[in-house]
DNA sequence: TTGTACGCGTTATCAA
DNA sequence: TTGATAACGCGTACAA
């Protein structure tokens, strides 16, 4: 009998059935070599004794392990959506996920370090605050494939998965142009990692349409507050543009709320667009036209990128660009004539 | 030398320095028995070779382990706040955290099972969909201390950490009463786990004030949509109450947005309160008066509950009630006369 | 179809 | 202050 407090081991299962430990191992790994009857008895005993395999011992002994480390910020809704989809994608491909969170007191580097302690086969970093240089040095030390999701550019050390922010913003511009807008301002927050790509999308689209660019540069983290400041700047002008594009949904939300407080109706007087299609965008009363960054696809692509590097360790890291889709809602309308 | 692809082990560190493996172990565990000079050389080699201890091997060999398993739903903002605070509290007490997410395809039971595979010393379940009965059976099988955060009641199998939802709602009622409100309705969503406690707070407070209770029962998950439906019911009445209390912030938000669309100004015509003090509540333009469920404290209390059970395995599970605090913002005001 | 033997990286107990 | 040695739970050759 066991002491009672120690979880059952394979040896306990084997002893219970009067068979050898390695036979139990065979059955649990679904390998040939055990009779159908033995197989059944083992599974019964596993359930009866509430046996669960010791993951630490497994990774210790196995030649290859099937654990994907994922670094994410619990505070970011967009990232947690991607985490969910990574779970699904990994499960589909027979891998399990080990999470490590970044918080105000835990950096990405700390989180990655922890995952390396678990000997994860690869590490996926979602929306990392680390720049390409820092990630490159991390990738070198880590000695496992690294995949950065959400920002960064093609490089030689790690894979990058990001949405085509330029296309997404360009589609917003085109959507507004089709509605008849010509004076469209863009709220840029350079502090946000993917800001440069999105800004480029705005500038390119405006250029193609032969319209003058009108960029408001705003410092600080790119959240609601940023949109509020942008509204202040716009309201101080002699006349408002007929449409304002924000670089993400949070800024767009701040913009809408601040405009509403100033008595400027959206979309009647000003149309507003965002980027991400976060939960805020879908709130009735906000109902934001935005470029949807599909978290499902981001997660799947990230997992596949990691597995590709695992299958072929010599493969060169790639940049995986996921197409956003335009979500038209009621924050945009034709301009008043 | 190493093969190059295998991460360095303690043996590699020892070989590099020409000392024994167990001396390295002593240094890394901060145990006495190594000279100051050796200690320094070991730490230098650890940094130089990018050594990271094999957590699996540690857990396998150690007598006691210091890993706290945490089950959470990435989709719930409130839960991720608690996750962050658990990281801090656990770190303060020398423990590390292993996360396991629940998604639409992963139940709490699955998540707990995974954590048991890692041989976590205790498991904290945040906002579990499981009822007390299911948790009890899980606790029995798990054979480690279980702590449920967010819902449930005192019981003999696992600790419960929850906010005093009754007090929080009662304070909202009292705050409104002090402003001069007398006709106050409550939006109840029985599907939300802590709904019963919060409703009791409303009923008790109204009773103490000698005011008639006015409860709107709404089915479905307790989100924004629920508030929208509640607004529809209220607007169909001959006259509106002067204040409406919602059981959580999301419902309150739906309520505010729907009232705004119908031309009913908040708080000028109707005051609205919520519960949680989530990110939505703090949005300018929403600026919701609400009972703040302090995630910092919830996390800390949950960790301490787990550690108490660990330190004294015979201890009886407790119910830990965390006091909410009233956050007065601009969604409440004196009623018009 | 089953058992024997070894090792993964670490902790831990000795004695030197 | 250090060096043997055993063990944790499991995977996996190999022999029976």
XYZ file of C-alpha atoms (C1' of nucleotides) in Angstrom:
706
model
C 0.000 0.000 0.000
C 1.011 3.588 -0.458
C 1.643 5.995 2.367
C -1.522 7.775 1.362
C -0.125 11.220 0.779
C 2.154 10.414 -2.146
C 0.504 10.448 -5.579
C 0.424 7.025 -7.221
C 3.225 6.152 -9.626
C 3.424 3.728 -12.488
C 4.959 1.262 -10.084
C 1.839 1.507 -7.901
C -0.373 0.752 -10.884
C 1.812 -2.193 -11.844
C 1.884 -3.530 -8.291
C -1.865 -3.198 -8.032
C -2.295 -5.364 -11.108
C 0.615 -7.700 -10.449
C 2.351 -6.778 -13.692
C 5.549 -4.963 -14.569
C 5.986 -1.233 -14.558
C 7.151 -0.988 -18.150
C 4.082 -2.763 -19.369
C 2.051 0.037 -17.828
C 4.311 2.487 -19.601
C 3.675 0.802 -22.929
C -0.055 0.960 -22.471
C -0.057 4.643 -21.490
C 2.140 5.552 -24.413
C -0.173 3.584 -26.693
C 2.680 1.435 -27.933
C 2.218 -2.134 -29.131
C 3.276 -4.895 -26.792
C 0.396 -5.360 -24.398
C -2.619 -7.595 -24.775
C -6.026 -6.003 -25.158
C -7.022 -7.373 -21.793
C -3.958 -6.002 -20.029
C -4.513 -2.683 -21.729
C -8.006 -2.516 -20.377
C -7.003 -3.494 -16.860
C -4.286 -0.829 -16.844
C -6.648 1.911 -17.910
C -9.117 0.816 -15.294
C -6.474 0.940 -12.561
C -5.255 4.338 -13.773
C -8.753 5.733 -13.407
C -9.408 3.984 -10.116
C -6.190 5.138 -8.455
C -6.323 8.635 -10.016
C -2.910 8.167 -11.499
C -1.458 11.069 -13.420
C 1.913 10.821 -15.109
C 4.727 12.872 -13.601
C 5.360 15.454 -16.315
C 8.748 16.348 -14.876
C 9.927 12.767 -15.040
C 8.594 12.460 -18.581
C 10.428 15.464 -19.971
C 13.494 14.372 -18.075
C 13.560 10.989 -19.716
C 12.081 11.585 -23.152
C 14.318 12.359 -26.074
C 11.997 14.963 -27.586
C 9.445 16.889 -25.650
C 6.184 18.315 -26.847
C 5.821 21.393 -24.699
C 5.393 24.836 -26.183
C 6.203 27.730 -23.894
C 4.044 30.828 -24.249
C 4.823 34.258 -22.799
C 1.898 36.661 -22.561
C 0.596 39.660 -20.621
C -2.614 38.739 -18.790
C -3.549 42.421 -18.773
C -3.858 42.564 -22.565
C -7.158 41.246 -23.863
C -5.797 40.772 -27.371
C -3.009 38.573 -26.085
C -5.248 36.351 -24.027
C -7.333 35.729 -27.146
C -4.199 34.511 -28.885
C -3.322 32.346 -25.879
C -6.651 30.588 -26.224
C -6.103 29.873 -29.867
C -2.585 28.613 -29.210
C -4.028 26.052 -26.799
C -6.295 24.798 -29.533
C -3.665 24.756 -32.254
C -1.118 23.048 -30.020
C -3.612 20.396 -28.920
C -4.493 19.709 -32.553
C -0.850 19.001 -33.233
C -0.310 16.866 -30.153
C 1.556 19.448 -28.116
C 0.852 20.937 -24.749
C 1.255 24.511 -23.614
C 3.173 25.982 -20.702
C 2.219 29.561 -19.877
C 4.379 32.220 -18.336
C 2.974 35.663 -17.645
C 4.624 39.043 -17.791
C 3.473 41.548 -15.196
C 4.745 44.843 -13.903
C 7.216 42.852 -11.817
C 8.071 40.133 -14.357
C 9.809 40.947 -17.609
C 9.661 38.882 -20.781
C 13.202 37.758 -20.097
C 12.187 36.393 -16.695
C 9.222 34.633 -18.225
C 11.335 33.039 -20.962
C 13.895 31.961 -18.397
C 11.204 30.156 -16.472
C 10.005 28.360 -19.592
C 13.535 27.236 -20.384
C 13.617 25.712 -16.923
C 10.708 23.532 -18.001
C 12.763 22.569 -21.064
C 10.088 23.707 -23.483
C 10.849 22.689 -27.034
C 10.082 26.187 -28.318
C 8.947 29.540 -26.964
C 6.266 31.839 -28.334
C 6.323 35.435 -27.098
C 3.097 37.350 -27.544
C 3.253 41.131 -27.848
C 6.642 41.289 -26.241
C 7.964 44.588 -25.009
C 11.383 43.445 -26.213
C 12.812 44.928 -29.376
C 14.366 42.887 -32.169
C 17.847 43.312 -30.735
C 16.893 42.066 -27.281
C 14.937 39.182 -28.772
C 17.877 38.229 -30.934
C 20.187 37.997 -27.971
C 17.529 36.094 -26.063
C 17.093 33.664 -28.954
C 20.814 33.021 -29.039
C 20.984 32.218 -25.340
C 17.736 30.281 -25.249
C 18.925 27.774 -27.828
C 15.348 26.856 -28.732
C 13.212 28.243 -31.548
C 11.661 31.586 -30.632
C 8.525 33.034 -32.205
C 7.522 36.655 -31.617
C 3.850 37.414 -32.158
C 2.460 40.883 -32.737
C 5.450 42.996 -33.577
C 8.915 43.005 -35.023
C 10.251 42.433 -38.502
C 11.961 39.699 -40.465
C 15.311 38.810 -38.966
C 17.763 35.967 -38.770
C 17.257 34.835 -35.189
C 13.553 34.288 -34.615
C 10.230 33.941 -36.412
C 7.832 36.858 -36.446
C 4.056 36.571 -36.711
C 2.214 39.817 -37.190
C -0.871 41.121 -38.861
C -0.525 43.233 -41.980
C -1.126 46.471 -40.129
C -0.430 48.509 -43.231
C -3.120 46.695 -45.198
C -5.590 46.918 -42.332
C -5.248 50.676 -42.003
C -5.207 51.094 -45.778
C -8.531 49.266 -45.973
C -9.963 51.600 -43.363
C -8.824 54.556 -45.465
C -10.336 53.046 -48.600
C -13.581 52.263 -46.807
C -13.839 55.874 -45.656
C -12.916 57.169 -49.113
C -15.692 55.093 -50.636
C -18.114 56.663 -48.196
C -17.008 60.032 -49.582
C -14.450 61.179 -47.004
C -11.472 63.207 -48.168
C -10.206 64.925 -44.993
C -9.008 61.982 -42.913
C -6.623 62.369 -39.973
C -4.518 59.574 -38.444
C -3.663 59.299 -34.760
C -0.177 57.812 -34.416
C 1.356 56.557 -31.175
C 4.966 55.672 -31.912
C 5.331 53.885 -28.578
C 3.110 51.033 -29.736
C 5.347 48.346 -31.327
C 3.432 47.906 -34.582
C 2.869 51.670 -34.983
C 5.302 52.209 -37.836
C 3.695 49.573 -40.059
C 0.214 50.934 -39.500
C 1.264 54.512 -40.128
C 2.862 53.398 -43.391
C -0.476 51.898 -44.414
C -2.206 55.223 -43.843
C 0.417 57.248 -45.683
C 0.465 54.851 -48.625
C -3.298 54.760 -49.002
C -3.688 58.518 -48.764
C -0.947 58.912 -51.328
C -2.604 56.493 -53.742
C -5.865 58.405 -53.386
C -4.094 61.711 -53.970
C -5.224 63.026 -50.595
C -3.115 65.018 -48.126
C -1.868 63.130 -45.108
C -2.759 64.545 -41.695
C -0.932 62.761 -38.874
C -1.290 63.568 -35.181
C 1.732 62.270 -33.301
C 0.998 61.406 -29.683
C 3.416 60.293 -26.995
C 2.779 57.814 -24.198
C 1.313 54.326 -24.257
C -1.266 53.906 -26.901
C -4.415 53.602 -24.821
C -7.676 55.413 -24.275
C -5.883 58.462 -22.913
C -4.107 58.876 -26.208
C -7.427 59.102 -28.042
C -8.652 61.651 -25.529
C -5.598 63.833 -26.167
C -6.070 63.476 -29.906
C -9.660 64.671 -29.560
C -8.444 67.723 -27.679
C -6.015 68.576 -30.458
C -8.660 68.132 -33.124
C -11.297 70.161 -31.309
C -8.850 73.044 -31.032
C -8.693 73.291 -34.815
C -10.727 75.657 -36.930
C -12.548 72.775 -38.582
C -12.570 69.074 -37.902
C -11.635 66.404 -40.419
C -14.643 64.317 -41.438
C -12.927 61.113 -40.363
C -10.277 60.094 -37.851
C -8.367 56.800 -37.970
C -6.785 55.506 -34.786
C -3.945 52.993 -34.618
C -5.829 50.735 -32.225
C -9.263 50.266 -30.715
C -8.424 51.702 -27.334
C -7.295 55.002 -28.792
C -10.378 55.021 -31.024
C -12.554 54.465 -27.976
C -10.954 57.348 -26.092
C -11.485 59.468 -29.154
C -15.163 58.586 -29.453
C -15.865 59.172 -25.777
C -14.043 62.524 -25.752
C -15.778 63.676 -28.921
C -19.127 62.639 -27.456
C -18.457 64.684 -24.331
C -17.699 67.685 -26.543
C -21.001 67.219 -28.336
C -19.489 65.923 -31.562
C -21.641 63.027 -32.739
C -19.999 59.891 -34.157
C -20.467 59.046 -36.988
C -22.777 61.918 -37.870
C -20.157 64.631 -37.616
C -16.982 62.566 -37.558
C -16.361 58.959 -38.535
C -13.871 56.983 -36.443
C -12.007 53.720 -37.098
C -9.732 51.555 -34.937
C -7.530 48.492 -35.207
C -7.723 45.074 -33.486
C -11.438 44.385 -33.111
C -11.037 44.011 -29.381
C -13.903 43.579 -26.950
C -14.235 47.346 -26.660
C -14.958 47.622 -30.364
C -17.949 45.346 -30.141
C -19.644 47.190 -27.306
C -22.973 48.465 -28.508
C -22.745 52.204 -28.149
C -19.209 52.034 -29.470
C -19.761 49.649 -32.378
C -16.465 50.528 -33.945
C -15.475 50.039 -37.564
C -12.061 48.431 -37.275
C -9.532 46.090 -38.842
C -9.903 42.701 -37.237
C -6.698 41.021 -36.240
C -7.775 37.397 -36.200
C -6.429 35.878 -32.975
C -7.411 32.373 -34.077
C -5.189 32.559 -37.090
C -2.359 34.332 -35.258
C -2.210 31.510 -32.729
C -2.306 28.805 -35.328
C 0.385 30.418 -37.427
C 2.595 30.924 -34.369
C 2.317 27.269 -33.376
C 3.048 26.115 -36.905
C 6.053 28.410 -37.100
C 7.431 26.898 -33.909
C 6.824 23.349 -35.107
C 8.464 24.043 -38.450
C 11.631 25.230 -36.721
C 11.477 22.191 -34.463
C 11.099 19.788 -37.371
C 13.925 21.437 -39.290
C 16.360 23.063 -36.883
C 18.380 24.449 -39.772
C 15.423 26.329 -41.262
C 15.747 30.073 -41.493
C 13.314 32.087 -39.353
C 10.462 33.623 -41.310
C 8.123 36.552 -41.099
C 4.513 35.373 -41.129
C 2.048 38.044 -42.102
C -1.588 37.464 -41.246
C -4.171 39.391 -43.236
C -6.592 41.461 -41.150
C -10.211 41.801 -42.221
C -12.237 44.967 -42.268
C -15.147 44.995 -39.826
C -17.591 47.684 -40.835
C -19.806 48.877 -38.010
C -21.680 52.036 -37.213
C -18.840 54.346 -36.190
C -18.353 55.217 -39.852
C -20.841 56.819 -42.253
C -20.876 59.136 -45.227
C -19.781 62.662 -44.337
C -22.411 65.367 -44.111
C -22.423 67.577 -47.152
C 32.623 19.704 -24.256
C 28.905 19.524 -24.846
C 27.291 18.481 -28.102
C 26.137 22.074 -28.488
C 22.408 21.469 -28.745
C 21.838 20.104 -25.273
C 21.288 22.687 -22.544
C 24.076 22.744 -19.956
C 23.570 20.714 -16.795
C 24.996 21.022 -13.342
C 27.605 18.491 -14.371
C 28.709 20.804 -17.174
C 29.112 23.674 -14.740
C 31.084 21.477 -12.366
C 33.290 20.136 -15.143
C 33.939 23.654 -16.396
C 35.190 24.672 -12.974
C 36.843 21.390 -12.119
C 34.706 20.897 -9.024
C 32.052 18.414 -8.040
C 28.454 18.509 -9.181
C 27.001 18.500 -5.696
C 28.999 21.537 -4.735
C 27.329 23.398 -7.562
C 24.005 22.177 -6.223
C 24.812 23.529 -2.767
C 25.663 26.940 -4.154
C 22.526 27.175 -6.261
C 20.337 26.126 -3.356
C 22.082 28.719 -1.198
C 23.058 26.092 1.322
C 26.142 26.365 3.498
C 29.106 24.240 2.557
C 30.861 26.161 -0.198
C 33.550 28.783 0.153
C 32.782 32.351 -0.831
C 35.215 32.059 -3.693
C 33.703 28.833 -5.007
C 30.283 30.363 -4.702
C 31.317 33.284 -6.845
C 32.958 31.119 -9.469
C 29.870 28.944 -9.712
C 27.579 31.897 -10.220
C 29.905 33.265 -12.875
C 29.921 29.959 -14.742
C 26.147 29.685 -14.470
C 25.769 33.078 -16.130
C 28.454 32.429 -18.712
C 27.093 29.064 -19.811
C 23.438 30.176 -19.598
C 22.665 27.350 -17.250
C 19.089 27.039 -16.082
C 18.084 24.346 -13.633
C 15.897 21.556 -14.959
C 12.643 22.191 -13.137
C 11.356 18.717 -13.917
C 14.359 17.107 -12.316
C 14.078 19.389 -9.306
C 10.435 18.588 -8.737
C 11.200 14.920 -9.226
C 13.875 14.823 -6.593
C 12.880 17.436 -4.040
C 10.945 16.393 -0.998
C 8.679 19.426 -1.003
C 7.957 21.540 -3.994
C 7.103 25.196 -4.174
C 4.837 25.342 -7.182
C 1.342 26.738 -6.999
C -0.987 25.719 -9.805
C -3.464 28.349 -10.977
C -6.489 27.709 -13.178
C -7.974 30.755 -14.888
C -9.981 31.841 -17.923
C -7.879 34.133 -20.113
C -11.085 35.596 -21.509
C -12.110 37.107 -18.163
C -10.393 40.396 -17.395
C -11.149 40.144 -13.692
C -9.459 36.768 -13.480
C -6.314 37.866 -15.243
C -5.996 40.700 -12.723
C -6.054 38.116 -9.960
C -3.499 35.999 -11.803
C -1.128 38.951 -11.797
C -1.506 39.467 -8.097
C -1.014 35.758 -7.419
C 2.332 35.955 -9.202
C 3.392 38.743 -6.865
C 2.099 37.121 -3.697
C 3.641 33.763 -4.572
C 6.995 35.333 -5.388
C 6.938 37.191 -2.076
C 6.542 33.875 -0.325
C 9.186 32.062 -2.336
C 6.834 30.093 -4.525
C 6.458 29.929 -8.252
C 3.297 29.762 -10.301
C 2.185 27.293 -12.938
C -0.726 28.479 -15.048
C -3.352 26.395 -16.751
C -6.053 28.042 -18.804
C -9.655 27.084 -19.305
C -11.053 27.746 -22.761
C -14.138 26.671 -24.649
C -12.343 23.392 -25.318
C -10.648 22.961 -21.920
C -12.639 22.460 -18.749
C -11.473 23.267 -15.234
C -11.099 19.552 -14.609
C -8.724 19.224 -17.549
C -6.741 22.208 -16.361
C -6.444 20.823 -12.823
C -5.423 17.450 -14.182
C -2.588 19.087 -16.074
C -1.407 20.910 -12.966
C -1.402 17.674 -10.998
C 0.880 16.270 -13.676
C 3.337 18.995 -12.749
C 3.000 17.888 -9.129
C 1.958 21.331 -7.934
C 1.815 21.574 -4.175
C -1.596 23.245 -4.279
C -4.121 24.405 -6.850
C -5.972 27.720 -6.995
C -9.046 27.834 -9.224
C -10.161 31.309 -10.233
C -13.814 31.861 -11.097
C -14.385 28.199 -11.760
C -17.490 27.098 -13.586
C -17.548 24.100 -11.246
C -20.073 23.986 -8.436
C -19.236 23.084 -4.854
C -20.121 19.430 -5.430
C -17.854 19.059 -8.440
C -15.054 20.901 -6.654
C -15.420 18.660 -3.648
C -15.006 15.529 -5.704
C -12.096 17.127 -7.534
C -10.455 18.072 -4.240
C -10.764 14.511 -3.016
C -9.133 13.055 -6.113
C -6.492 15.758 -6.415
C -5.092 15.054 -2.982
C -3.585 18.554 -2.767
C -5.098 21.658 -1.162
C -7.626 23.338 -3.443
C -8.615 27.004 -3.237
C -11.616 28.336 -5.169
C -11.572 32.073 -5.831
C -14.614 34.119 -6.732
C -17.550 31.936 -5.858
C -18.780 29.125 -3.678
C -19.438 28.855 0.032
C -17.782 27.450 3.129
C -17.375 23.697 2.865
C -15.257 20.877 4.207
C -13.175 20.053 1.147
C -11.627 23.266 -0.153
C -10.941 26.868 0.758
C -13.094 29.603 -0.719
C -11.964 33.175 -1.344
C -14.662 35.582 -2.381
C -15.526 39.211 -2.015
C -18.355 40.218 0.279
C -20.756 40.769 -2.586
C -23.612 41.431 -0.191
C -21.741 44.238 1.521
C -20.599 45.715 -1.780
C -24.093 45.942 -3.187
C -25.459 47.145 0.159
C -22.953 49.999 0.108
C -24.092 50.943 -3.372
C -27.674 51.025 -2.096
C -26.689 53.155 0.884
C -24.665 55.513 -1.290
C -27.682 56.009 -3.543
C -29.990 56.433 -0.563
C -27.753 59.146 0.818
C -27.968 60.931 -2.504
C -31.744 60.886 -2.024
C -32.818 57.919 -4.130
C -35.768 55.844 -3.004
C -36.877 53.976 -6.127
C -33.918 51.701 -6.817
C -34.123 48.637 -9.053
C -31.688 45.707 -9.077
C -30.708 43.725 -12.158
C -30.130 40.109 -11.174
C -28.523 37.444 -13.372
C -28.796 34.138 -11.526
C -26.392 32.453 -13.963
C -23.440 34.378 -12.527
C -21.916 32.304 -9.674
C -21.850 35.048 -7.011
C -25.309 36.348 -7.985
C -27.157 35.037 -4.946
C -24.861 36.771 -2.458
C -25.086 40.100 -4.235
C -28.854 39.925 -4.522
C -29.058 39.236 -0.802
C -27.079 42.425 -0.197
C -29.574 44.443 -2.186
C -32.606 42.912 -0.507
C -31.128 43.355 2.959
C -30.169 46.978 2.421
C -33.520 47.915 0.941
C -35.241 46.204 3.821
C -33.167 48.084 6.389
C -34.038 51.349 4.671
C -37.724 50.436 4.599
C -37.793 50.693 0.810
C -39.592 48.313 -1.555
C -37.364 45.874 -3.443
C -37.591 45.903 -7.223
C -35.688 43.038 -8.805
C -35.401 42.361 -12.540
C -34.488 38.730 -13.133
C -32.570 38.176 -16.353
C -31.477 34.883 -17.877
C -28.286 34.180 -19.826
C -24.687 34.973 -19.030
C -24.293 38.125 -17.074
C -22.672 40.385 -19.655
C -23.397 43.583 -21.514
C -26.349 42.018 -23.304
C -28.024 41.449 -19.986
C -27.863 45.156 -19.186
C -29.275 45.968 -22.580
C -32.260 43.687 -21.944
C -32.763 45.206 -18.517
C -32.869 48.670 -20.075
C -35.536 47.483 -22.482
C -37.672 46.211 -19.596
C -37.243 49.433 -17.649
C -38.011 51.695 -20.586
C -41.269 49.813 -21.155
C -42.500 50.884 -17.720
C -44.722 53.864 -17.018
C -41.984 55.555 -15.045
C -38.363 54.727 -14.502
C -36.747 54.163 -11.117
C -34.284 56.923 -10.269
C -31.461 54.443 -9.828
C -30.556 51.010 -11.167
C -28.000 48.697 -9.568
C -26.393 46.009 -11.696
C -24.732 42.856 -10.375
C -21.534 43.497 -12.310
C -19.841 46.176 -14.391
C -20.531 44.580 -17.733
C -24.261 44.549 -17.163
C -24.058 48.127 -15.871
C -22.217 49.133 -19.014
C -24.830 47.555 -21.274
C -27.450 49.350 -19.249
C -25.769 52.742 -19.588
C -25.198 52.380 -23.310
C -28.772 51.243 -23.953
C -30.224 54.043 -21.828
C -28.028 56.547 -23.652
C -29.312 55.319 -26.996
C -32.873 55.799 -25.754
C -32.060 59.354 -24.746
C -32.058 58.700 -21.011
C -29.093 60.571 -19.548
C -26.946 58.940 -16.850
C -26.752 60.095 -14.107
C -29.078 63.043 -14.767
C -32.213 60.972 -15.222
C -31.073 57.625 -13.844
C -28.112 56.724 -11.666
C -26.380 53.403 -12.364
C -23.971 51.290 -10.295
C -22.014 48.127 -11.033
C -19.776 45.614 -9.291
C -16.107 44.680 -9.861
C -14.427 47.937 -10.888
C -13.238 46.333 -14.094
C -11.482 48.189 -16.884
C -14.830 49.073 -18.406
C -15.837 50.939 -15.286
C -12.899 53.268 -15.508
C -13.457 54.317 -19.096
C -14.086 58.018 -19.220
C -17.554 58.353 -20.635
C -18.631 55.428 -18.529
C -17.025 56.411 -15.229
C -19.066 53.959 -13.263
C -19.774 54.056 -9.556
C -19.078 50.490 -8.484
C -17.945 48.199 -5.695
C -14.287 47.459 -6.213
C -13.308 43.843 -5.824
C -9.650 44.251 -5.025
C -7.806 41.725 -7.176
C -4.554 42.398 -5.332
C -6.035 41.296 -2.079
C -7.932 38.372 -3.583
C -4.719 36.973 -5.007
C -2.797 37.435 -1.805
C -5.491 35.842 0.299
C -5.740 32.912 -2.113
C -2.005 32.279 -1.944
C -1.990 32.515 1.829
C -4.912 30.127 2.043
C -3.029 27.590 -0.049
C 0.139 27.980 2.006
C -1.751 27.599 5.249
C -3.180 24.273 4.110
C 0.265 23.238 2.955
C 1.878 24.117 6.259
C -0.832 22.348 8.223
C -2.341 19.544 6.129
C -4.853 18.797 8.853
C -6.270 22.318 8.873
C -9.923 22.689 8.017
C -10.689 24.609 4.813
C -11.928 28.129 5.418
C -14.043 30.724 3.723
C -12.061 33.930 3.214
C -14.187 36.977 2.633
C -12.534 40.021 1.132
C -14.166 43.380 1.728
C -14.958 45.350 -1.419
C -14.619 49.120 -1.427
C -17.076 51.585 -2.857
C -15.745 53.566 -5.812
C -17.866 56.630 -6.318
C -17.692 58.051 -9.832
C -19.965 60.097 -12.021
C -22.595 57.525 -12.971
C -24.442 58.345 -9.768
C -25.909 61.672 -8.657
C -28.818 63.023 -6.677
C -32.175 62.331 -8.326
C -33.971 65.213 -10.016
C -36.785 66.554 -7.955
C 3.764 -10.695 -24.234
C 6.744 -9.612 -20.290
C 10.851 -8.598 -17.420
C 15.877 -6.632 -16.694
C 18.836 -2.876 -16.687
C 20.224 1.683 -17.342
C 20.074 6.721 -17.384
C 17.785 11.506 -17.675
C 19.333 15.994 -14.036
C 18.687 16.793 -9.684
C 18.572 16.450 -4.329
C 20.240 14.485 -0.322
C 22.875 11.588 2.888
C 26.916 9.967 4.031
C 31.859 9.720 5.146
C 36.306 11.635 4.082
C 34.941 21.850 2.051
C 34.485 17.860 -1.028
C 33.533 13.230 -3.336
C 30.913 8.717 -3.628
C 26.442 6.871 -3.834
C 21.455 6.282 -3.894
C 17.056 7.679 -5.282
C 13.015 10.368 -7.517
C 9.381 8.495 -11.791
C 9.697 7.439 -16.114
C 11.303 5.846 -21.124
C 13.509 2.556 -23.811
C 16.948 -0.896 -25.471
C 17.327 -5.614 -25.186
C 16.779 -10.207 -23.715
C 13.632 -13.861 -22.194
